[in-house]
Amino acid sequence: MGARMGSDYIKSLDSGPKEIWLGGRKITSDLSKVPEFRAMAHSMAHLFDLQQDENLIDEMTYVSPTSGERVGLSFLQPKTIEDLRKRNVMMKHWADYSGGMLGRTPDYLNSDLMAIASASEFFAKKDPRFSENVRKYYEHVRENDLVMTHTLIHPQANRSVGPGKQADPFLAARVLEKNDEGIVIRGARMLATLPLADEIMVFPSTVIRGTAEDMPYAFAFGIPVATKGLKFLCRESFSEQSSFDHPLASRFDEQDAVVIFDDVLVPWNRVFLLEDVEGANTLQEATSGIVFMSNQVTVKNIAKTEFILGVVSLISDTIGIGEFQHVQEKIAKIMWILESMKAFLRASEADAMINRWGVMTPDFTPLNSARNLFPRLYPEMREIIQQLSASGMMALPTESDMKSEIRGEIDKYYQAKNTSSEERIRLFRLAWDIAGSSFGSRQELYERFFFGDPVRMASAFYTWYDKEPYKQRVRELLHREDS
Ligand SMILES: Cc1cc2nc3c(=O)[nH]c(=O)nc-3n(C[C@H](O)[C@H](O)[C@H](O)COP(=O)(O)OP(=O)(O)OC[C@H]3O[C@@H](n4cnc5c(N)ncnc54)[C@H](O)[C@@H]3O)c2cc1C
């Protein structure tokens, strides 16, 4: 099939039977017709259509080495730095469409799967079939351009002990039995963003390390969302109907759901790792999956910071505050964040090397720095929008107000320095969707946590970083004998 059109995605999204729970309703098919999902489904469809845009097709797709069809460029297994650049251009097109507000454009997990499959030998250690399974899964997803979601974290019941020591050993998803057909999984995993997907990858956490007693919880597999016994319990929807009132929430609520495995059979050909704590602990690093995910996230964060820079610059112009020094300083801070993220990305490209699986891999040090810094910087950018907008974010007539008889007064009293009242209201409603609304709050929580607990990520970074050359330089000075 190759790179899909939006209509292909909608068709597969609407197929069933799935089990998606939203606000007490069980939805089994026709997901794109559910009011809370409709806009997101169409935003995703637009991303697929971009792949077929005649001006973009060469930047969005490449020729599959197996089928000869054009497939999505985020599946490309890079061999050169030029390949990495091409991947980044493709990912930027998708990220720009939502101003970086979609965390789960499919390139995020496509990049992970590409890296994992390129390192398929890693999975052969326990069972040679697992290596073959990973490779075939990657080709299946690539050739059919499937959308993936993923889930890594055990439910948040008692974080002071691991999954095996919870009051209920089947709280966290674990192997119930192995039989001729595959493995049966019972329990839950906490959080999968984008349940509007074709497939789910159930993988070990990139940060939390398991111990020997976590054996039944140490696995990796990929199965269709439409698998018997697999249930997604969505959070309250933040999707809004009016794109005037909520320019982001009306388009980009990608949803997050708890995943319940009600004795789900995972066929053997979809199992990648099983009862292998060491493999689970090292999977993402050993395969470079974490590097390619960090690469995609950095591209997305550049798009997001550019978008926010545009918003604050327009706010400044609109209400005439650009002359004030503290305003300039705050906007400059966003510029520094942007330039830092761009520099991290370029450094990762410039120092890329072929990894042990033969894949041209960006340098992880700058990308690892970027993925640790951004969760700390994003809340500050949100705060700057609040500080610059002030009560402007409360003076927000709705689309209905704009169509009512009070419109004349709105035009008079909502005027701005250099733009119409309507433009000003549209801009401040956008600012509210980033810095105030439920959608905006969820964005902040997403940036803080989606890659893992920032505290443990920082700790892992601290341990991983080679401090020795710098300590040695200090030691050398301390013992230097000046002539
Ligand atoms: C919007 C959003 C979308 C997400 N999407 C996905 C997704 O698609 N797939 C997925 O797998 N996950 C997803 N996540 C989950 C994400 O991986 C987790 O939020 C992250 O790993 C942190 O785990 P937790 O939320 O369970 O927090 P917890 O681990 O429960 O932490 C709660 C608090 O306790 C502290 N704490 C807990 N244990 C320790 C410890 N051992 N040492 C020090 N401090 C500790 C933490 O620092 C934190 O302050 C998403 C999260 C969010 C918010």
Coordinates of C-alpha atoms and ligand atoms in Angstrom, one line a residue:
M1 CA 0.0 0.0 0.0
G2 CA 2.7 2.6 1.0
A3 CA 2.1 6.1 2.3
R4 CA -1.5 6.5 3.1
M5 CA -4.0 9.3 2.3
G6 CA -6.1 10.8 5.1
S7 CA -9.1 9.0 3.8
D8 CA -7.2 5.6 4.3
Y9 CA -6.5 6.5 7.9
I10 CA -10.1 7.5 8.6
K11 CA -11.3 4.2 7.0
S12 CA -9.0 2.1 9.3
L13 CA -9.8 4.3 12.3
D14 CA -13.5 3.7 11.7
S15 CA -13.1 -0.1 11.4
G16 CA -13.6 -2.3 14.4
P17 CA -14.2 -4.0 16.7
K18 CA -12.3 -1.8 19.1
E19 CA -13.1 -1.0 22.8
I20 CA -12.6 2.7 23.5
W21 CA -14.4 4.1 26.6
L22 CA -15.1 7.8 26.7
G23 CA -17.4 9.5 29.2
G24 CA -19.2 6.3 30.1
R25 CA -19.7 5.3 26.5
K26 CA -18.2 2.2 24.8
I27 CA -17.2 3.0 21.3
T28 CA -16.4 0.0 19.1
S29 CA -16.1 1.5 15.6
D30 CA -16.6 4.7 13.6
L31 CA -14.3 6.6 15.9
S32 CA -13.9 9.5 13.4
K33 CA -17.7 10.2 13.8
V34 CA -17.5 10.6 17.6
P35 CA -17.9 14.3 18.2
E36 CA -14.9 14.4 20.7
F37 CA -12.6 12.5 18.3
R38 CA -13.8 14.0 15.0
A39 CA -11.5 17.0 14.8
M40 CA -8.4 15.1 15.9
A41 CA -9.1 12.4 13.3
H42 CA -9.3 15.0 10.6
S43 CA -6.1 16.7 11.8
M44 CA -4.3 13.3 11.6
A45 CA -5.9 12.7 8.2
H46 CA -4.5 16.1 7.0
L47 CA -1.0 14.9 8.0
F48 CA -1.4 11.9 5.8
D49 CA -2.6 14.0 2.9
L50 CA 0.5 16.2 3.3
Q51 CA 2.5 13.0 2.3
Q52 CA 0.8 13.1 -1.1
D53 CA 1.0 16.8 -1.7
E54 CA 2.8 17.1 -5.0
N55 CA 5.0 19.9 -3.7
L56 CA 6.0 17.9 -0.7
I57 CA 6.0 14.2 -1.7
D58 CA 9.7 14.0 -2.2
E59 CA 10.3 15.6 1.3
M60 CA 7.7 13.4 3.0
T61 CA 8.3 10.0 1.5
Y62 CA 10.9 7.7 0.0
V63 CA 10.9 4.5 -2.0
S64 CA 10.5 1.4 0.1
P65 CA 13.5 -1.0 -0.3
T66 CA 11.1 -4.0 -0.3
S67 CA 7.9 -3.0 -2.2
G68 CA 9.1 -0.1 -4.3
E69 CA 6.1 1.9 -3.1
R70 CA 6.6 5.4 -1.7
V71 CA 6.5 5.2 2.1
G72 CA 6.7 7.7 4.9
L73 CA 10.2 9.2 5.4
S74 CA 10.1 8.8 9.2
F75 CA 10.6 5.0 8.5
L76 CA 13.8 5.7 6.7
Q77 CA 16.8 3.8 8.2
P78 CA 19.4 6.5 7.8
K79 CA 22.8 5.6 6.4
T80 CA 24.2 9.1 6.0
I81 CA 24.0 12.5 7.7
E82 CA 22.0 13.6 4.6
D83 CA 19.4 11.0 5.4
L84 CA 19.2 12.4 9.0
R85 CA 18.5 15.9 7.5
K86 CA 15.9 14.5 5.2
R87 CA 14.2 12.9 8.2
N88 CA 14.3 16.2 10.1
V89 CA 12.8 18.1 7.2
M90 CA 9.9 15.6 7.0
M91 CA 9.3 15.7 10.7
K92 CA 9.3 19.5 10.7
H93 CA 6.5 19.6 8.1
W94 CA 4.3 17.5 10.4
A95 CA 5.2 19.4 13.5
D96 CA 4.5 22.8 12.0
Y97 CA 1.0 21.8 11.1
S98 CA -0.1 21.9 14.7
G99 CA 2.5 24.5 15.9
G100 CA 4.1 21.5 17.8
M101 CA 0.9 20.9 19.8
L102 CA 0.6 17.3 18.6
G103 CA 3.0 15.2 20.5
R104 CA 2.0 12.1 18.7
T105 CA 2.3 12.7 15.0
P106 CA 3.2 9.2 13.8
D107 CA 6.8 10.0 13.2
Y108 CA 7.5 9.8 17.0
L109 CA 6.9 6.1 17.2
N110 CA 7.8 5.4 13.6
S111 CA 11.3 6.6 14.5
D112 CA 11.5 4.3 17.6
L113 CA 10.3 1.3 15.6
M114 CA 12.7 2.1 12.8
A115 CA 15.6 2.1 15.2
I116 CA 14.5 -1.0 17.1
A117 CA 14.0 -3.0 13.9
S118 CA 17.4 -1.9 12.6
A119 CA 18.8 -3.4 15.8
S120 CA 16.6 -6.5 15.5
E121 CA 19.6 -8.8 16.4
F122 CA 19.3 -7.3 19.9
F123 CA 16.1 -9.3 20.3
A124 CA 17.6 -12.6 19.1
K125 CA 19.5 -13.1 22.4
K126 CA 16.5 -14.7 24.1
D127 CA 14.8 -16.2 21.1
P128 CA 15.7 -15.9 17.4
R129 CA 12.0 -15.6 16.5
F130 CA 11.8 -12.3 18.4
S131 CA 14.4 -10.7 16.1
E132 CA 12.4 -11.8 13.0
N133 CA 9.2 -10.6 14.6
V134 CA 10.5 -7.0 15.2
R135 CA 11.8 -6.8 11.6
K136 CA 8.5 -8.0 10.1
Y137 CA 6.5 -5.7 12.4
Y138 CA 8.4 -2.7 11.2
E139 CA 7.9 -3.6 7.6
H140 CA 4.2 -4.2 8.2
V141 CA 3.8 -0.8 9.9
R142 CA 5.9 0.9 7.3
E143 CA 4.3 -0.7 4.2
N144 CA 0.8 0.0 5.6
D145 CA 1.6 3.4 7.1
L146 CA -0.1 2.4 10.3
V147 CA -0.5 4.8 13.3
M148 CA 0.9 3.6 16.5
T149 CA 0.3 4.4 20.1
H150 CA 2.4 3.0 23.0
T151 CA 2.3 2.4 26.7
L152 CA 5.2 2.0 29.1
I153 CA 4.2 2.8 32.6
H154 CA 2.6 0.6 35.3
P155 CA -0.5 2.0 37.1
Q156 CA 0.1 4.7 39.8
A157 CA -1.1 2.7 42.8
N158 CA 2.0 2.5 45.1
R159 CA 5.1 3.9 43.7
S160 CA 7.2 2.9 46.7
V161 CA 7.3 -0.7 45.4
G162 CA 7.6 -2.3 42.0
P163 CA 4.8 -4.0 40.0
G164 CA 5.4 -7.4 41.6
K165 CA 4.9 -6.0 45.1
Q166 CA 1.6 -4.2 44.6
A167 CA -1.4 -5.5 46.6
D168 CA -2.7 -7.1 43.4
P169 CA 0.0 -8.8 41.3
F170 CA -2.3 -8.3 38.2
L171 CA -2.7 -4.6 38.7
A172 CA 0.2 -3.9 36.3
A173 CA -0.1 -5.8 33.0
R174 CA 1.8 -9.1 33.3
V175 CA 2.0 -12.5 31.6
L176 CA -0.9 -14.7 32.8
E177 CA 0.0 -17.7 30.7
K178 CA 1.9 -18.9 27.7
N179 CA 0.3 -21.3 25.3
D180 CA 0.7 -22.6 21.7
E181 CA -0.8 -19.4 20.2
G182 CA 1.1 -16.8 22.2
I183 CA 1.1 -15.1 25.6
V184 CA -1.9 -13.9 27.5
I185 CA -1.7 -10.5 29.3
R186 CA -3.8 -9.4 32.2
G187 CA -3.6 -6.1 34.0
A188 CA -3.2 -2.4 33.1
R189 CA -0.7 0.1 31.8
M190 CA -0.9 3.7 32.5
L191 CA -1.3 5.9 29.7
A192 CA -1.3 5.7 26.0
T193 CA -1.5 9.0 24.2
L194 CA -3.5 8.8 20.9
P195 CA -5.8 5.9 21.3
L196 CA -7.0 6.9 17.7
A197 CA -4.3 4.5 16.4
D198 CA -4.1 1.3 14.4
E199 CA -1.5 -0.5 16.6
I200 CA -0.2 -0.3 20.1
M201 CA 3.4 -1.0 21.1
V202 CA 3.5 -2.3 24.7
F203 CA 7.1 -1.6 25.7
P204 CA 9.3 -1.3 28.9
S205 CA 9.8 2.1 30.3
T206 CA 12.7 4.1 28.9
V207 CA 13.6 5.2 32.4
I208 CA 12.4 2.9 35.1
R209 CA 14.6 -0.1 35.7
G210 CA 13.2 -3.5 36.6
T211 CA 14.6 -6.1 39.0
A212 CA 14.5 -9.9 38.9
E213 CA 11.1 -10.0 40.6
D214 CA 9.7 -7.9 37.7
M215 CA 10.2 -10.8 35.3
P216 CA 6.5 -11.4 34.4
Y217 CA 6.2 -7.7 33.7
A218 CA 9.2 -7.5 31.4
F219 CA 8.0 -7.8 27.8
A220 CA 7.6 -6.0 24.6
F221 CA 5.0 -6.6 21.9
G222 CA 2.9 -4.8 19.3
I223 CA -0.7 -5.6 18.5
P224 CA -3.7 -4.0 16.8
V225 CA -5.8 -1.6 18.8
A226 CA -8.7 -3.8 17.6
T227 CA -7.6 -6.9 19.6
K228 CA -10.1 -8.8 21.8
G229 CA -9.9 -7.9 25.4
L230 CA -7.9 -4.7 24.8
K231 CA -9.6 -1.7 26.3
F232 CA -8.8 2.0 26.3
L233 CA -10.3 4.2 29.0
C234 CA -10.0 7.8 27.8
R235 CA -9.6 10.9 30.0
E236 CA -12.3 13.6 29.8
S237 CA -12.2 15.1 26.4
F238 CA -10.7 18.6 26.0
S239 CA -11.9 18.8 22.4
E240 CA -14.0 21.9 21.6
Q241 CA -16.3 22.5 18.7
S242 CA -15.5 26.1 17.8
S243 CA -12.2 26.8 16.2
F244 CA -12.8 30.5 16.9
D245 CA -13.2 30.0 20.6
H246 CA -10.5 27.3 20.9
P247 CA -8.2 27.3 17.9
L248 CA -6.1 24.4 19.3
A249 CA -8.5 22.4 21.4
S250 CA -10.9 22.3 18.4
R251 CA -8.2 20.6 16.3
F252 CA -5.5 18.8 18.3
D253 CA -6.9 17.0 21.3
E254 CA -4.9 13.8 20.8
Q255 CA -6.4 12.1 23.9
D256 CA -4.7 10.0 26.6
A257 CA -6.1 6.7 27.8
V258 CA -5.4 4.0 30.4
V259 CA -4.9 0.7 28.7
I260 CA -6.6 -2.4 30.2
F261 CA -5.6 -5.9 29.1
D262 CA -8.5 -8.2 29.8
D263 CA -6.7 -11.5 29.1
V264 CA -5.4 -10.3 25.8
L265 CA -3.8 -12.9 23.6
V266 CA -0.6 -11.7 21.9
P267 CA 0.3 -14.1 19.1
W268 CA 3.9 -15.3 19.1
N269 CA 4.7 -13.5 15.9
R270 CA 4.1 -10.2 17.7
V271 CA 6.2 -10.9 20.8
F272 CA 9.6 -9.1 20.7
L273 CA 10.8 -9.6 24.3
L274 CA 9.6 -11.9 27.0
E275 CA 10.4 -12.3 30.7
D276 CA 13.7 -10.6 30.1
V277 CA 14.5 -7.9 32.7
E278 CA 17.9 -7.2 31.3
G279 CA 16.6 -6.8 27.8
A280 CA 13.8 -4.5 29.1
N281 CA 16.2 -2.4 31.0
T282 CA 18.6 -1.9 28.0
L283 CA 16.2 -2.0 25.0
Q284 CA 15.9 1.6 24.2
E285 CA 19.5 2.5 24.7
A286 CA 21.0 -0.5 23.0
T287 CA 18.9 -0.1 19.9
S288 CA 19.2 3.7 19.7
G289 CA 15.4 3.9 19.9
I290 CA 15.7 6.6 22.6
V291 CA 18.0 8.6 20.3
F292 CA 15.6 8.7 17.4
M293 CA 12.7 9.5 19.6
S294 CA 14.6 12.3 21.2
N295 CA 15.5 13.5 17.7
Q296 CA 11.8 13.7 16.7
V297 CA 10.9 15.4 20.0
T298 CA 13.6 18.0 19.5
V299 CA 12.2 18.8 16.0
K300 CA 8.7 19.0 17.4
N301 CA 9.9 21.3 20.2
I302 CA 11.6 23.6 17.7
A303 CA 8.3 23.9 15.9
K304 CA 6.5 24.5 19.2
T305 CA 8.9 27.2 20.4
E306 CA 8.7 28.9 17.0
F307 CA 5.0 28.9 17.3
I308 CA 5.0 30.4 20.8
L309 CA 7.5 33.0 19.7
G310 CA 5.1 34.0 17.0
V311 CA 2.2 34.2 19.5
V312 CA 4.1 36.4 22.1
S313 CA 5.5 38.6 19.3
L314 CA 2.0 39.2 18.0
I315 CA 0.7 39.9 21.5
S316 CA 3.4 42.4 22.0
D317 CA 2.7 44.2 18.7
T318 CA -1.1 44.0 19.2
I319 CA -1.3 45.8 22.5
G320 CA 1.8 47.9 22.1
I321 CA 4.0 46.5 24.9
G322 CA 7.2 45.8 22.8
E323 CA 8.9 48.9 24.0
F324 CA 9.0 47.7 27.6
Q325 CA 12.3 46.2 28.6
H326 CA 10.9 43.3 30.7
V327 CA 8.7 42.4 27.7
Q328 CA 11.7 42.3 25.4
E329 CA 13.7 40.3 28.0
K330 CA 10.8 37.7 28.3
I331 CA 10.5 37.4 24.5
A332 CA 14.3 37.2 24.2
K333 CA 14.2 34.2 26.6
I334 CA 11.9 32.4 24.2
M335 CA 14.4 33.2 21.4
W336 CA 17.2 31.7 23.4
I337 CA 15.2 28.6 24.0
L338 CA 14.5 28.3 20.3
E339 CA 18.1 28.8 19.3
S340 CA 19.3 26.3 22.0
M341 CA 17.0 23.6 20.6
K342 CA 18.1 24.3 17.1
A343 CA 21.7 24.2 18.2
F344 CA 21.2 20.8 20.0
L345 CA 19.6 19.4 16.8
R346 CA 22.4 20.6 14.6
A347 CA 25.1 19.4 16.9
S348 CA 23.4 16.0 17.0
E349 CA 23.4 15.9 13.2
A350 CA 27.0 17.2 12.9
D351 CA 28.4 14.6 15.3
A352 CA 26.2 11.7 14.1
M353 CA 27.9 8.3 13.8
I354 CA 27.1 4.9 12.5
N355 CA 25.9 2.8 15.4
R356 CA 26.7 -0.9 15.9
W357 CA 23.6 -1.8 13.9
G358 CA 24.8 0.1 10.8
V359 CA 22.4 3.1 11.3
M360 CA 23.6 6.7 11.0
T361 CA 22.7 7.9 14.5
P362 CA 22.5 11.4 15.8
D363 CA 24.8 12.2 18.8
F364 CA 22.7 11.6 21.9
T365 CA 24.5 14.0 24.2
P366 CA 22.9 17.2 22.8
L367 CA 19.5 15.4 22.3
N368 CA 19.6 14.0 25.8
S369 CA 20.3 17.5 27.1
A370 CA 17.4 18.9 25.0
R371 CA 14.9 16.3 26.3
N372 CA 15.9 17.1 29.9
L373 CA 15.8 20.9 29.4
F374 CA 12.6 21.3 27.5
P375 CA 10.3 20.0 30.2
R376 CA 11.8 22.7 32.5
L377 CA 11.5 25.5 29.9
Y378 CA 8.1 24.9 28.5
P379 CA 6.2 25.9 31.7
E380 CA 8.2 29.1 31.6
M381 CA 7.1 29.9 28.1
R382 CA 3.5 29.3 29.2
E383 CA 4.1 31.7 32.1
I384 CA 5.5 34.4 29.8
I385 CA 2.3 34.2 27.7
Q386 CA 0.3 34.8 30.9
Q387 CA 2.5 37.6 32.0
L388 CA 2.3 39.4 28.7
S389 CA -1.4 38.9 28.1
A390 CA -2.6 39.7 31.6
S391 CA -6.3 40.5 31.6
G392 CA -6.4 40.4 27.8
M393 CA -6.8 36.6 28.3
M394 CA -10.0 37.2 30.2
A395 CA -11.4 39.7 27.8
L396 CA -12.4 37.0 25.4
P397 CA -15.8 37.3 23.6
T398 CA -16.9 34.0 22.1
E399 CA -17.9 33.1 18.6
S400 CA -21.5 33.5 19.7
D401 CA -20.9 37.0 21.1
M402 CA -19.3 37.9 17.8
K403 CA -22.5 36.9 16.0
S404 CA -24.8 38.7 18.4
E405 CA -26.0 42.3 18.6
I406 CA -23.3 43.3 21.0
R407 CA -20.8 42.9 18.1
G408 CA -20.8 46.7 17.5
E409 CA -19.6 47.4 21.0
I410 CA -17.0 44.5 20.8
D411 CA -15.6 46.2 17.7
K412 CA -15.3 49.5 19.5
Y413 CA -14.0 48.3 22.9
Y414 CA -11.7 45.4 21.9
Q415 CA -9.8 47.4 19.4
A416 CA -6.0 47.1 19.5
K417 CA -3.0 49.2 18.6
N418 CA -2.5 47.9 15.1
T419 CA -5.2 45.3 14.4
S420 CA -9.0 44.8 14.3
S421 CA -10.9 43.7 17.4
E422 CA -11.6 40.4 15.7
E423 CA -7.9 39.7 15.1
R424 CA -7.1 40.7 18.6
I425 CA -9.7 38.4 20.0
R426 CA -8.6 35.5 17.8
L427 CA -5.0 36.0 19.0
F428 CA -5.9 36.1 22.7
R429 CA -8.1 33.1 22.4
L430 CA -5.2 31.2 21.0
A431 CA -3.0 32.5 23.8
W432 CA -5.6 31.2 26.3
D433 CA -5.6 27.8 24.6
I434 CA -1.9 27.6 25.2
A435 CA -1.6 29.2 28.5
G436 CA -4.9 28.8 30.3
S437 CA -7.4 26.3 29.0
S438 CA -7.7 22.6 29.9
F439 CA -6.0 21.9 26.5
G440 CA -3.1 24.2 27.5
S441 CA -2.7 22.7 31.0
R442 CA -2.6 19.2 29.5
Q443 CA 0.2 20.5 27.1
E444 CA 2.2 21.6 30.1
L445 CA 1.7 18.3 31.9
Y446 CA 2.6 16.5 28.7
E447 CA 5.9 18.3 28.3
R448 CA 6.8 17.8 31.9
F449 CA 6.2 14.1 31.9
F450 CA 5.6 12.3 28.6
F451 CA 9.3 11.2 28.2
G452 CA 9.4 10.0 31.8
D453 CA 9.7 11.4 35.3
P454 CA 12.0 14.5 35.0
V455 CA 13.6 13.7 38.4
R456 CA 14.7 10.3 37.4
M457 CA 15.6 11.4 33.9
A458 CA 17.9 14.0 35.4
S459 CA 19.4 11.4 37.7
A460 CA 20.0 9.0 34.8
F461 CA 21.6 11.9 32.8
Y462 CA 23.9 12.8 35.7
T463 CA 25.1 9.2 36.0
W464 CA 25.5 8.7 32.3
Y465 CA 27.4 11.9 31.6
D466 CA 31.2 11.5 31.5
K467 CA 32.4 14.0 34.1
E468 CA 35.9 12.5 34.3
P469 CA 37.7 14.8 31.8
Y470 CA 36.6 17.9 33.7
K471 CA 37.5 16.4 37.1
Q472 CA 40.9 15.5 35.7
R473 CA 41.4 19.1 34.5
V474 CA 40.7 20.4 38.0
R475 CA 43.0 17.8 39.5
E476 CA 45.7 18.9 37.1
L477 CA 45.4 22.5 38.1
L478 CA 45.4 21.7 41.8
H479 CA 48.7 19.9 41.5
R480 CA 50.2 22.1 38.9
E481 CA 53.7 23.2 39.7
D482 CA 54.2 26.7 38.4
S483 CA 57.7 27.4 37.3
Ligands
LIG1 C1 -0.1 14.1 29.0 C2 0.7 12.8 29.2 C3 0.8 11.9 28.1 C4 1.5 10.7 28.3 N1 1.6 9.8 27.3 C5 2.2 8.6 27.5 C6 2.2 7.6 26.5 O1 1.7 7.8 25.4 N2 2.7 6.4 26.7 C7 3.3 6.1 28.0 O2 3.8 5.0 28.1 N3 3.3 7.1 28.9 C8 2.8 8.3 28.7 N4 2.8 9.2 29.7 C9 3.2 8.8 31.1 C10 4.6 9.2 31.4 O3 5.5 8.2 30.9 C11 4.7 9.3 32.9 O4 4.0 10.4 33.3 C12 6.1 9.4 33.4 O5 6.9 8.3 33.1 C13 6.1 9.6 35.0 O6 5.4 8.5 35.6 P1 4.1 8.8 36.4 O7 3.2 9.8 35.7 O8 3.5 7.5 36.7 O9 4.6 9.5 37.7 P2 5.0 8.8 39.1 O10 6.1 7.8 38.8 O11 3.9 8.2 39.8 O12 5.6 10.0 39.9 C14 4.8 10.8 40.7 C15 5.8 11.7 41.6 O13 6.5 10.8 42.4 C16 7.9 11.0 42.2 N5 8.5 9.6 42.2 C17 7.9 8.5 42.0 N6 8.8 7.4 42.0 C18 10.0 8.0 42.3 C19 11.3 7.5 42.4 N7 11.5 6.2 42.4 N8 12.3 8.3 42.7 C20 12.1 9.6 42.7 N9 10.9 10.2 42.6 C21 9.8 9.4 42.4 C22 8.0 11.6 40.8 O14 9.2 12.4 40.7 C23 6.8 12.5 40.7 O15 7.0 13.7 41.4 C24 2.1 10.4 29.6 C25 2.0 11.4 30.6 C26 1.4 12.5 30.4 C27 1.3 13.5 31.6

